[in-house]
Short mmCIF file of C-alpha atoms in Angstrom, two decimals:
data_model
loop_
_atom_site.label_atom_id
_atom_site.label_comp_id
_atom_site.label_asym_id
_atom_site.label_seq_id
_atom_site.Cartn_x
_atom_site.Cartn_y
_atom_site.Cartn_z
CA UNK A 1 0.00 0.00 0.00
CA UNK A 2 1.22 3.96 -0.61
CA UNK A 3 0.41 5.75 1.84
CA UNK A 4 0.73 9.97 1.30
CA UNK A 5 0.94 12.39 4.29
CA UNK A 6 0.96 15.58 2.43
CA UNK A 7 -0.47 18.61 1.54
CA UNK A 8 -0.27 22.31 1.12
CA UNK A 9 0.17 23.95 4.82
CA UNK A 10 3.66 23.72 6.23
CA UNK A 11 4.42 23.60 10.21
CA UNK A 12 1.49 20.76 10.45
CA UNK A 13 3.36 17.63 11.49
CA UNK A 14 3.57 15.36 8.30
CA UNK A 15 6.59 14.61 8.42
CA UNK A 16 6.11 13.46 12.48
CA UNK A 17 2.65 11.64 11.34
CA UNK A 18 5.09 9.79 8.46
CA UNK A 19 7.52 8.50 10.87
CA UNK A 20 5.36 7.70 13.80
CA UNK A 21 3.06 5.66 11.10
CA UNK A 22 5.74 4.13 10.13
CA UNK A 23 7.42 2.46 13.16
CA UNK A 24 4.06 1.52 14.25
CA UNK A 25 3.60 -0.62 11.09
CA UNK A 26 6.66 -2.22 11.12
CA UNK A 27 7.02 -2.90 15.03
CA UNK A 28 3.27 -3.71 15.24
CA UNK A 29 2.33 -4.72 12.16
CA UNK A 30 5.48 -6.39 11.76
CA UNK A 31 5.51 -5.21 7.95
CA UNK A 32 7.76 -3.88 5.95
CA UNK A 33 7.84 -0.07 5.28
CA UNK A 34 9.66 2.21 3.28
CA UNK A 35 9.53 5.88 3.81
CA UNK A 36 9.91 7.79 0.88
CA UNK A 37 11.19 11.55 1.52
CA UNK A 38 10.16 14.11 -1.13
CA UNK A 39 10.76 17.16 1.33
CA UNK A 40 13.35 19.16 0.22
CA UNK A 41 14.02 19.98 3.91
CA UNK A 42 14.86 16.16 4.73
CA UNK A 43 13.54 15.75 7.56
CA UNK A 44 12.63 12.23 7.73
CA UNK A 45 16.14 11.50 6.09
CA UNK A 46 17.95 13.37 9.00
CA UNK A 47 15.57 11.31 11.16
CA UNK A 48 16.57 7.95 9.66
CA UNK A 49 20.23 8.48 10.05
CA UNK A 50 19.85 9.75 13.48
CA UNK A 51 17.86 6.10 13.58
CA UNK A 52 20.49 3.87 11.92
CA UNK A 53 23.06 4.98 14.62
CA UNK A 54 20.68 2.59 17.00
CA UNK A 55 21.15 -0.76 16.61
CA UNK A 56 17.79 -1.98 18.30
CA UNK A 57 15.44 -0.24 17.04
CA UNK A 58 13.21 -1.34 14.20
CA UNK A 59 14.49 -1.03 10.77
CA UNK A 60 12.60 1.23 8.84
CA UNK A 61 13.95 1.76 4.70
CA UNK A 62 14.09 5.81 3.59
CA UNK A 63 14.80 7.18 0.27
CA UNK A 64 14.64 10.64 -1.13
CA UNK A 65 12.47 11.08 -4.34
CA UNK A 66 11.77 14.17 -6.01
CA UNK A 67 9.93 15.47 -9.20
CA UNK A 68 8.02 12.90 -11.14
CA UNK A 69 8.10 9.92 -8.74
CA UNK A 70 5.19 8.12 -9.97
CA UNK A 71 6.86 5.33 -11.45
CA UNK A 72 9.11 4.96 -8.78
CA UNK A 73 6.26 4.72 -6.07
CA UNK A 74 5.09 2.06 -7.96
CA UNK A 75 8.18 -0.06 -8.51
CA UNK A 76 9.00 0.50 -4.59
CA UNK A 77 5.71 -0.16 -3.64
CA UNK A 78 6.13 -4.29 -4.91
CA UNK A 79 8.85 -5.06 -2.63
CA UNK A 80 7.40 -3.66 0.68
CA UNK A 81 4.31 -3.88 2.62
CA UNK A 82 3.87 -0.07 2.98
CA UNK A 83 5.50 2.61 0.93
CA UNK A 84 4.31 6.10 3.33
CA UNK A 85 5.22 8.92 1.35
CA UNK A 86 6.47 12.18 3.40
CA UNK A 87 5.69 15.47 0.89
CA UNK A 88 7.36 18.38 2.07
CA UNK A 89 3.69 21.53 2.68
CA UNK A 90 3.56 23.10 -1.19
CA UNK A 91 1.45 22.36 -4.11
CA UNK A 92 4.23 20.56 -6.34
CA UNK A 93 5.40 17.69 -8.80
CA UNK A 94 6.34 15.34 -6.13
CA UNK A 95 3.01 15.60 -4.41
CA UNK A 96 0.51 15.57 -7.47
CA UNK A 97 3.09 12.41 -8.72
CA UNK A 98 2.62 10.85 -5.69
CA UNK A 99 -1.48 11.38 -5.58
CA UNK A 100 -1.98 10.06 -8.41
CA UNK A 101 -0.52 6.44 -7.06
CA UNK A 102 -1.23 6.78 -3.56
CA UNK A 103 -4.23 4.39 -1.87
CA UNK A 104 -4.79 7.02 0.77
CA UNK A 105 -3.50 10.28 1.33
CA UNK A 106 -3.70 11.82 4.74
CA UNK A 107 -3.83 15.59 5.39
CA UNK A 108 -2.76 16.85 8.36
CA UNK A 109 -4.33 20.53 9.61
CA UNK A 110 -3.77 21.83 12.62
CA UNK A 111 -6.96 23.68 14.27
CA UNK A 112 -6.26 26.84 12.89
CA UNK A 113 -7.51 28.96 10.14
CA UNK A 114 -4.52 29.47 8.31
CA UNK A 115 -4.42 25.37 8.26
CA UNK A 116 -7.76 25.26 7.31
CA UNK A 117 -7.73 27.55 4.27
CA UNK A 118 -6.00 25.24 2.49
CA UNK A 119 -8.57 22.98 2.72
CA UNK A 120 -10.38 23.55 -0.74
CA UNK A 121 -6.80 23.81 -2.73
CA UNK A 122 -6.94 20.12 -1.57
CA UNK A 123 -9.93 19.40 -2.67
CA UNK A 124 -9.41 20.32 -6.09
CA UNK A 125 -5.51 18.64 -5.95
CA UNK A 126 -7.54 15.85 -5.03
CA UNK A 127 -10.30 15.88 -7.61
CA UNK A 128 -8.21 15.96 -10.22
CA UNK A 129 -5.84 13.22 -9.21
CA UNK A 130 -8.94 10.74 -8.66
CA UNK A 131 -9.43 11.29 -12.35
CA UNK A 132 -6.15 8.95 -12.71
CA UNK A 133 -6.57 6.99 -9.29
CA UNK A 134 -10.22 6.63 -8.53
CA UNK A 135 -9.18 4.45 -5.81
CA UNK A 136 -7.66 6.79 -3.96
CA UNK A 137 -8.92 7.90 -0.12
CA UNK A 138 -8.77 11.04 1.67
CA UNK A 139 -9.06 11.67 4.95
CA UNK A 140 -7.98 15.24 6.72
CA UNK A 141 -6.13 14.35 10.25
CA UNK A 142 -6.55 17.80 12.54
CA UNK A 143 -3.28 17.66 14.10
CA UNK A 144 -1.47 19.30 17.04
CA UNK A 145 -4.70 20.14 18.68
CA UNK A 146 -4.83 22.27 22.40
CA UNK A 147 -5.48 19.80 25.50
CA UNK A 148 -7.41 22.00 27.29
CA UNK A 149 -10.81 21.30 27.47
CA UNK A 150 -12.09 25.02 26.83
CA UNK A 151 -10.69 24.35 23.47
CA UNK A 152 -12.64 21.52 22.28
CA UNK A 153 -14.56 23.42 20.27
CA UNK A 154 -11.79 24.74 17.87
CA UNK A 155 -11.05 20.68 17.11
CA UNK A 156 -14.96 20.30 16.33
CA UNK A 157 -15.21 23.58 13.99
CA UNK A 158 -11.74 22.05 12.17
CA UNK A 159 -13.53 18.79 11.74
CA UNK A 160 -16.52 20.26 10.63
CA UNK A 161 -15.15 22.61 7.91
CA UNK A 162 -13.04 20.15 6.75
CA UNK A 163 -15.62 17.43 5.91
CA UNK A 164 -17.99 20.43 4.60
CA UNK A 165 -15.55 19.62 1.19
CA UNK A 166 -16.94 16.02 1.04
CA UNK A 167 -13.41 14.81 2.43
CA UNK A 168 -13.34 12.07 4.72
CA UNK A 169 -11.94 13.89 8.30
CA UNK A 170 -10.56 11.00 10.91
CA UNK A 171 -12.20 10.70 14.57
CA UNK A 172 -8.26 10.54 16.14
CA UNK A 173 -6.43 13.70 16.40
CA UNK A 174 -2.92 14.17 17.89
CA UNK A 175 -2.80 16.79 20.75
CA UNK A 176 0.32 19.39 20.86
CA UNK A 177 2.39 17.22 23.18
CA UNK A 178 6.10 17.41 23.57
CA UNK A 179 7.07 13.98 23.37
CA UNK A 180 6.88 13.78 19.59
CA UNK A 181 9.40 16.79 18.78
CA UNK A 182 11.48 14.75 21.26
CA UNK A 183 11.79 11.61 20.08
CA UNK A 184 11.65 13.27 16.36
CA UNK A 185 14.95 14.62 16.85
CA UNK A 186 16.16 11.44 19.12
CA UNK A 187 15.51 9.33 16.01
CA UNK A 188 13.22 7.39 17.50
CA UNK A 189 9.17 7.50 17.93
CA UNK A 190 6.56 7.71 20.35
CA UNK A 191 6.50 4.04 20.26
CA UNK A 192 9.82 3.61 21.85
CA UNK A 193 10.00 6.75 23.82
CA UNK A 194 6.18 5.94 25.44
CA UNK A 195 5.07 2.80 24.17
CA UNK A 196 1.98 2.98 26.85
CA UNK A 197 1.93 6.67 26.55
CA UNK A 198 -1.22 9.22 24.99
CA UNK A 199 0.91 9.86 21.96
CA UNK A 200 1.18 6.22 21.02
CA UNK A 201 -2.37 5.77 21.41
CA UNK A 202 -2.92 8.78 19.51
CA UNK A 203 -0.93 7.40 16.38
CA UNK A 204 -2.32 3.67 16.90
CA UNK A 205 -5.93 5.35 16.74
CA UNK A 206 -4.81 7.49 13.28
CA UNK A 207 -3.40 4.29 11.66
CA UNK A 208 -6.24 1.98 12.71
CA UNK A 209 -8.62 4.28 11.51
CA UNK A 210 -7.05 4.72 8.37
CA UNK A 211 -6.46 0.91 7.40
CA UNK A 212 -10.02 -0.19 8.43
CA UNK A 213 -10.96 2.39 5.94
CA UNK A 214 -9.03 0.84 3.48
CA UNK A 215 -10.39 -2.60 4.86
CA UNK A 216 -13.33 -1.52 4.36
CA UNK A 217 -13.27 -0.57 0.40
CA UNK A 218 -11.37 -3.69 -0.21
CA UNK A 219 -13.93 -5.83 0.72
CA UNK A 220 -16.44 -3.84 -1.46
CA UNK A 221 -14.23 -4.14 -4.40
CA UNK A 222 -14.13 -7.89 -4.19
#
């Protein structure tokens, strides 16, 4: 499966979401994953190599793609279980490439209106790329969200917008918790920092949701 966290909004925690996805595949699912970085930042590359230098964590594969990657993603995605696709926040090739191959593409917005704005760019990105992958699934992931509980509302409003541009909008949310800028820059994840903790629940919730989705529409197809 290709999985894309992407979109337009920068500063919304894709590239976190990418990683933390991916260890929990590959030391839950025990599957293997490949992480394809097509930020020009590299991130998720600096991540890996701050990753190889541990010997017992779980291996997870990176490689840095950029431009038209569409035939790549599809070559890499026969030789591992997941191929999660980390798209740096602009409208470009990489992302559009990677669309138009991808089985679902999450969109993580924080609960804020300059996050949210974006929201009907993507909905025509996306439009246009189901023209050449009707397959494809959606689903907005409001990221980063307050904990206090005066602030509930602000998640619900984000939610609500969001699925107001017929685009699937996940229940789980991640909250703006320290632990995964921590372990980001550590190399490793929430899973091995907290494996018990609220952040690992948030991401097991996210990635759950997302697969039974996809669970879901295989079933229909067959």
């Amino acid at each position: 499966m290709i999985v894309l966290v992407g979109g337009e909004k920068g500063g919304s925690g894709k590239s976190c979401l990418a990683q933390n996805i991916g260890v929990y595949l590959a030391k839950e699912k025990n599957a293997s994953v490949l992480i394809a970085d097509c930020d020009p930042q590299r991130t998720t590359s600096d991540w890996i190599q701050a990753r190889n230098n541990d010997p017992d964590l779980v291996t997870i594969n990176c490689i840095q793609l950029y431009g038209k990657i569409r035939n790549d993603l599809l070559s890499l995605n026969e030789h591992y279980d997941y191929v999660i696709v980390d798209c740096g926040g602009q409208d470009n090739l990489a992302l559009r490439a990677a669309m138009s191959v991808a089985e679902h593409v999450l969109i993580p917005l924080r609960p804020k209106r300059r996050d949210i704005k974006t929201a009907p760019h993507m909905e025509d990105m996306l439009s246009t790329c189901k023209m050449v992958n009707p397959k494809m699934i959606a689903s907005f992931v409001i990221t980063q969200c307050p904990s206090l509980p005066n602030q509930a509302g602000r998640i619900i409003e984000a939610k609500e917008v969001c699925s107001s541009y017929g685009i699937n909008v996940l229940d789980a949310v991640t909250y703006n918790r320290n632990i995964y800028d921590d372990s980001e820059e550590k190399g490793t994840s929430v899973f091995e920092a907290e494996p018990n903790g609220k952040a690992a629940d948030e991401i097991r919730a996210i990635a759950n949701e997302f697969l039974s989705i996809e669970q879901e529409l295989s079933y229909e197809f067959s």
